[in-house]
Coordinates of C-alpha atoms in Angstrom, one line a residue:
Chain M
M1 CA 29.1 -18.4 -23.9
S2 CA 29.1 -19.3 -20.2
T3 CA 29.0 -17.3 -17.0
S4 CA 30.4 -18.9 -13.8
T5 CA 28.2 -18.9 -10.7
S6 CA 29.3 -16.7 -7.9
P7 CA 30.1 -19.1 -5.0
R8 CA 29.0 -18.4 -1.5
G9 CA 31.9 -17.2 0.7
P10 CA 34.3 -14.3 0.4
D11 CA 36.1 -13.3 -2.7
P12 CA 39.4 -11.7 -1.7
K13 CA 39.3 -9.3 -4.6
R14 CA 35.8 -8.0 -4.2
D15 CA 35.0 -8.5 -0.6
I16 CA 36.0 -7.3 2.9
V17 CA 35.7 -9.5 5.9
L18 CA 35.8 -8.2 9.5
E19 CA 35.7 -10.6 12.4
R20 CA 35.9 -10.4 16.2
V21 CA 34.7 -12.2 19.3
V22 CA 32.1 -10.1 21.2
K23 CA 31.6 -10.6 24.9
A24 CA 27.9 -11.3 24.7
S25 CA 25.7 -14.3 23.9
P26 CA 24.4 -14.8 20.4
S27 CA 20.8 -14.1 21.6
L28 CA 21.9 -10.8 23.2
L29 CA 24.1 -9.8 20.2
W30 CA 21.1 -10.6 17.9
R31 CA 18.9 -8.1 19.9
V32 CA 21.7 -5.5 19.7
L33 CA 21.8 -5.9 15.9
T34 CA 18.1 -6.0 15.2
E35 CA 16.2 -3.8 17.7
P36 CA 16.1 -0.2 16.7
E37 CA 16.7 1.3 20.2
H38 CA 19.8 -0.8 20.5
A39 CA 21.0 -0.3 16.9
K40 CA 20.8 3.5 17.4
R41 CA 23.6 3.1 20.0
W42 CA 26.3 1.8 17.8
T43 CA 25.5 2.0 14.0
T44 CA 27.2 5.4 13.4
P45 CA 30.8 6.3 14.2
L46 CA 31.0 8.9 17.0
P47 CA 30.8 12.0 17.1
W48 CA 28.0 11.4 14.5
E49 CA 25.0 9.7 16.0
T50 CA 22.0 7.7 14.7
V51 CA 18.9 9.8 15.3
E52 CA 16.4 7.5 13.5
C53 CA 16.4 3.8 13.0
E54 CA 13.7 1.7 11.3
I55 CA 13.9 -2.1 11.1
D56 CA 11.3 -4.4 9.6
L57 CA 13.0 -7.8 10.1
R58 CA 11.8 -9.9 7.2
P59 CA 13.0 -10.5 3.6
G60 CA 12.1 -7.3 1.7
G61 CA 11.8 -5.3 4.9
I62 CA 13.2 -1.9 5.4
F63 CA 16.5 -1.1 7.2
R64 CA 16.8 2.7 7.4
T65 CA 19.0 4.9 9.6
V66 CA 19.5 8.6 9.7
M67 CA 22.9 9.7 10.9
R68 CA 23.5 13.3 12.2
S69 CA 26.8 15.1 12.7
P70 CA 27.4 17.4 15.7
E71 CA 26.8 20.3 13.3
G72 CA 23.4 19.0 12.3
Q73 CA 24.3 17.5 8.9
E74 CA 22.2 14.4 8.1
S75 CA 22.7 11.4 6.0
V76 CA 20.2 8.6 5.3
N77 CA 21.0 4.9 4.7
L78 CA 18.2 3.0 3.1
C79 CA 18.6 -0.8 2.7
C80 CA 16.5 -3.9 2.2
F81 CA 16.8 -7.1 4.3
L82 CA 17.4 -10.2 2.3
E83 CA 17.8 -13.1 4.7
I84 CA 17.2 -13.5 8.4
V85 CA 18.1 -16.5 10.4
K86 CA 17.5 -15.6 14.1
E87 CA 20.6 -15.4 16.2
K88 CA 22.7 -16.8 13.3
R89 CA 22.7 -14.8 10.1
L90 CA 21.5 -11.5 8.8
V91 CA 21.8 -10.1 5.2
W92 CA 20.9 -6.7 3.8
T93 CA 21.8 -4.7 0.7
N94 CA 21.7 -1.1 -0.4
A95 CA 21.4 -2.3 -4.1
L96 CA 17.6 -2.8 -3.4
L97 CA 15.1 -0.6 -1.8
P98 CA 12.6 -2.1 0.6
A99 CA 10.2 -4.5 -1.1
F100 CA 13.1 -5.5 -3.3
R101 CA 12.9 -2.6 -5.8
P102 CA 16.3 -1.8 -7.6
A103 CA 17.8 1.2 -5.8
P104 CA 19.2 4.4 -7.3
T105 CA 23.0 4.6 -7.0
P106 CA 23.6 5.9 -3.5
D107 CA 25.6 9.2 -2.9
G108 CA 29.2 8.5 -2.4
V109 CA 29.2 4.9 -1.3
P110 CA 29.1 1.9 -3.7
F111 CA 26.4 -0.8 -3.7
I112 CA 27.1 -3.4 -1.1
T113 CA 25.6 -6.5 0.3
A114 CA 26.5 -7.1 3.9
E115 CA 26.2 -10.6 5.5
F116 CA 26.6 -11.0 9.3
T117 CA 27.1 -14.3 10.9
L118 CA 27.0 -15.2 14.6
Q119 CA 28.6 -18.3 16.2
P120 CA 28.9 -19.2 19.9
D121 CA 32.5 -18.8 21.0
G122 CA 33.2 -19.7 24.6
R123 CA 31.1 -17.3 26.7
G124 CA 30.8 -14.9 23.8
T125 CA 30.0 -14.8 20.1
R126 CA 32.2 -14.9 17.0
Y127 CA 30.8 -12.1 14.8
V128 CA 31.8 -11.9 11.1
A129 CA 30.8 -9.1 8.7
H130 CA 31.2 -10.1 5.1
V131 CA 30.9 -7.1 2.8
M132 CA 30.4 -7.9 -0.9
H133 CA 31.0 -5.5 -3.9
R134 CA 30.1 -5.9 -7.5
D135 CA 33.7 -5.7 -8.6
E136 CA 37.3 -5.0 -7.5
A137 CA 37.1 -1.3 -8.4
D138 CA 34.1 -0.7 -6.1
C139 CA 35.8 -2.6 -3.3
Q140 CA 39.0 -0.5 -3.7
R141 CA 36.9 2.7 -3.8
H142 CA 35.2 1.7 -0.6
V143 CA 38.5 1.2 1.1
E144 CA 39.7 4.6 -0.2
L145 CA 36.5 6.2 1.2
G146 CA 37.5 5.0 4.7
F147 CA 35.7 1.7 4.9
H148 CA 38.1 0.3 7.5
E149 CA 38.0 3.3 9.7
G150 CA 34.2 3.6 9.6
W151 CA 33.3 -0.1 9.9
G152 CA 36.1 -0.7 12.4
T153 CA 34.8 2.0 14.7
V154 CA 31.2 0.8 14.4
M155 CA 32.3 -2.8 15.2
Q156 CA 34.1 -1.5 18.3
Q157 CA 31.1 0.5 19.3
L158 CA 28.9 -2.6 18.8
A159 CA 31.3 -4.8 20.8
D160 CA 31.5 -2.3 23.7
F161 CA 27.7 -1.7 23.8
A162 CA 26.8 -5.5 23.7
A163 CA 29.4 -6.2 26.4
S164 CA 28.0 -3.5 28.6
L165 CA 24.5 -5.0 28.3
D166 CA 25.9 -8.5 29.0
R167 CA 27.5 -7.2 32.2
G168 CA 24.4 -5.1 33.1
Chain E
M1 CA 15.7 14.9 6.1
S2 CA 13.4 11.9 5.5
T3 CA 12.9 9.2 2.9
S4 CA 9.6 7.6 2.5
T5 CA 9.4 3.8 2.5
S6 CA 8.5 2.1 -0.7
P7 CA 5.2 0.4 -0.2
R8 CA 4.5 -3.1 -1.3
G9 CA 2.4 -3.1 -4.5
P10 CA 2.8 -1.6 -7.9
D11 CA 3.8 2.0 -8.5
P12 CA 2.2 3.1 -11.8
K13 CA 5.1 5.3 -12.7
R14 CA 7.9 2.8 -12.1
D15 CA 6.3 -0.6 -12.5
I16 CA 4.6 -2.7 -15.2
V17 CA 2.0 -5.3 -14.3
L18 CA 1.0 -8.1 -16.7
E19 CA -1.8 -10.4 -15.7
R20 CA -3.7 -13.4 -17.2
V21 CA -5.6 -16.5 -16.3
V22 CA -3.7 -19.6 -17.3
K23 CA -5.5 -22.9 -17.9
A24 CA -3.4 -24.9 -15.4
S25 CA -3.6 -25.5 -11.7
P26 CA -1.3 -23.5 -9.4
S27 CA 0.8 -26.6 -8.6
L28 CA 1.3 -27.3 -12.3
L29 CA 2.0 -23.7 -13.2
W30 CA 4.6 -23.6 -10.3
R31 CA 6.4 -26.5 -11.8
V32 CA 6.4 -24.9 -15.3
L33 CA 7.9 -21.7 -13.7
T34 CA 10.5 -23.4 -11.6
E35 CA 11.7 -26.6 -13.2
P36 CA 14.5 -26.0 -15.7
E37 CA 13.4 -28.5 -18.3
H38 CA 9.9 -26.8 -18.3
A39 CA 11.3 -23.2 -18.1
K40 CA 13.4 -23.8 -21.2
R41 CA 10.2 -24.3 -23.2
W42 CA 8.8 -20.8 -22.7
T43 CA 11.3 -18.2 -21.3
T44 CA 12.6 -16.9 -24.6
P45 CA 10.4 -15.4 -27.3
L46 CA 10.6 -17.5 -30.5
P47 CA 12.4 -17.9 -32.8
W48 CA 15.1 -17.5 -30.1
E49 CA 15.3 -20.4 -27.7
T50 CA 16.5 -21.1 -24.2
V51 CA 19.5 -23.5 -24.5
E52 CA 20.6 -23.5 -20.9
C53 CA 18.6 -22.9 -17.7
E54 CA 19.9 -23.2 -14.1
I55 CA 17.5 -22.7 -11.2
D56 CA 18.5 -23.0 -7.5
L57 CA 15.2 -22.3 -5.9
R58 CA 16.1 -20.6 -2.6
P59 CA 16.8 -17.0 -1.5
G60 CA 20.2 -16.1 -2.9
G61 CA 20.0 -19.0 -5.4
I62 CA 20.9 -18.7 -9.1
F63 CA 18.5 -18.1 -11.9
R64 CA 20.4 -18.2 -15.2
T65 CA 19.3 -18.7 -18.7
V66 CA 21.2 -18.7 -22.0
M67 CA 19.1 -17.6 -25.0
R68 CA 20.2 -18.4 -28.6
S69 CA 19.0 -16.9 -31.9
P70 CA 18.5 -19.0 -35.0
E71 CA 21.8 -17.5 -36.3
G72 CA 23.6 -18.7 -33.1
Q73 CA 23.9 -15.4 -31.3
E74 CA 23.7 -16.0 -27.5
S75 CA 22.6 -13.8 -24.6
V76 CA 22.9 -14.7 -20.9
N77 CA 20.5 -13.6 -18.1
L78 CA 21.9 -13.9 -14.6
C79 CA 19.6 -13.3 -11.7
C80 CA 19.2 -14.0 -8.0
F81 CA 16.1 -15.4 -6.3
L82 CA 14.9 -13.3 -3.4
E83 CA 11.7 -14.9 -2.2
I84 CA 10.0 -18.3 -2.8
V85 CA 6.6 -19.2 -1.5
K86 CA 5.7 -22.5 -3.2
E87 CA 2.8 -22.3 -5.6
K88 CA 2.1 -18.7 -4.5
R89 CA 4.9 -16.3 -5.0
L90 CA 8.3 -16.0 -6.7
V91 CA 10.7 -13.0 -6.7
W92 CA 14.0 -12.6 -8.5
T93 CA 16.2 -9.6 -9.5
N94 CA 19.0 -8.9 -11.9
A95 CA 20.3 -6.2 -9.6
L96 CA 22.0 -8.9 -7.5
L97 CA 24.1 -11.8 -8.6
P98 CA 23.6 -15.2 -7.0
A99 CA 24.5 -15.2 -3.2
F100 CA 23.1 -11.6 -3.2
R101 CA 26.2 -9.8 -4.5
P102 CA 25.5 -6.4 -6.2
A103 CA 25.4 -7.0 -10.0
P104 CA 27.2 -5.0 -12.7
T105 CA 24.8 -3.1 -14.9
P106 CA 23.5 -5.5 -17.5
D107 CA 24.0 -4.9 -21.2
G108 CA 21.0 -3.1 -22.7
V109 CA 18.3 -3.9 -20.1
P110 CA 17.8 -2.0 -16.9
F111 CA 17.9 -3.4 -13.4
I112 CA 14.5 -5.0 -12.5
T113 CA 12.9 -7.0 -9.8
A114 CA 10.2 -9.3 -10.9
E115 CA 7.5 -10.6 -8.6
F116 CA 5.2 -13.4 -9.8
T117 CA 2.0 -14.3 -7.9
L118 CA -0.3 -17.3 -8.5
Q119 CA -3.9 -17.5 -7.3
P120 CA -6.4 -20.2 -7.9
D121 CA -9.1 -19.0 -10.4
G122 CA -11.8 -21.4 -11.3
R123 CA -10.1 -24.4 -12.9
G124 CA -7.0 -22.3 -13.7
T125 CA -4.6 -19.9 -12.1
R126 CA -4.5 -16.1 -12.1
Y127 CA -0.9 -15.3 -12.9
V128 CA 0.4 -11.7 -12.2
A129 CA 3.9 -10.5 -13.1
H130 CA 4.9 -7.3 -11.3
V131 CA 8.1 -5.8 -12.8
M132 CA 9.7 -3.0 -10.7
H133 CA 12.3 -0.5 -11.9
R134 CA 14.3 1.9 -9.8
D135 CA 12.8 5.0 -11.4
E136 CA 10.4 6.2 -14.1
A137 CA 13.2 6.7 -16.7
D138 CA 14.3 3.1 -16.4
C139 CA 10.7 1.9 -16.7
Q140 CA 10.1 4.1 -19.8
R141 CA 13.4 2.8 -21.4
H142 CA 12.3 -0.7 -20.8
V143 CA 9.1 -0.1 -22.6
E144 CA 11.0 1.5 -25.5
L145 CA 13.3 -1.6 -25.6
G146 CA 10.2 -3.7 -26.3
F147 CA 9.2 -4.9 -22.9
H148 CA 5.6 -5.5 -23.8
E149 CA 6.4 -7.4 -27.0
G150 CA 9.0 -9.6 -25.3
W151 CA 7.2 -10.3 -22.0
G152 CA 3.8 -10.5 -23.7
T153 CA 5.1 -13.2 -26.0
V154 CA 6.8 -15.1 -23.2
M155 CA 3.6 -15.0 -21.1
Q156 CA 1.6 -16.4 -24.1
Q157 CA 4.2 -19.1 -24.5
L158 CA 4.0 -19.9 -20.8
A159 CA 0.2 -20.0 -20.9
D160 CA 0.2 -22.3 -24.0
F161 CA 2.8 -24.6 -22.6
A162 CA 1.2 -24.9 -19.2
A163 CA -2.2 -25.5 -20.8
S164 CA -0.8 -28.2 -23.0
L165 CA 0.6 -30.1 -20.0
D166 CA -2.7 -29.6 -18.1
R167 CA -4.5 -31.3 -21.0
G168 CA -1.7 -33.9 -21.4

């Protein structure tokens, strides 16, 4: 019996990749991605907002946000950082709790690992989000749950906020 | 709504900790833990044996073994390394596949994260295995599945093999 190794790089059946060039330097974009006061500005699609954000930027460290709707409904995201290469690469998952403990299945959304890479591109930064699922069914379900609307909006909010700081 | 952060360190309800002093230096024990030809000698309780072992010792790297019974039955363990501090600390999980992808639920066993620490102790090494489960039910199920017999035997095999090399 043999099991093939998962290669690095996207798998078209199980992964979703979003990419865009952001009008901010890698160092500024990195701060926007990793500093809680900045992250609160873009991590939740409006009209919801991020009311709490905790980031412990090390492997095994916590990444936790609390999102709130205009009506006061709240939702918690609790993730674990896996890999941090300053201004280049950031990886977290919701399949592990902080300190790497296996996580309970989250409400609604599937388990994912999200890998973000930053590359200088002219005066800006090419920003790639690679979202991995355990299988095709989970990936498909994530799409049906509105992945593209949610993550697309968040990526736009991120790009707008980073560009506003770059100009500022 | 608030979610408490999982602290580092064992949780008596969800974790199992095994500890012993091995008669080998930390550097030798580290090699026994991380080099495939050594790992094949102790990672499966006899009379089963480890017939394949693949180790890519970096965060996101593969840790894969194939165990075989005397009758030829085979079982694959596929895990992902999370943290590597040479001669001090090693962490892997079966909740993620290599390259950090969320893993399908494994056959039989629950999701675990295993953290191994090595500390010099006299002429040997204090070796601690800290096995984390997502909840008390998974931990209890793991005990009922024979955790202590399996991991106890493996730890004895590890200690005997490392001591034999230390003498050799």
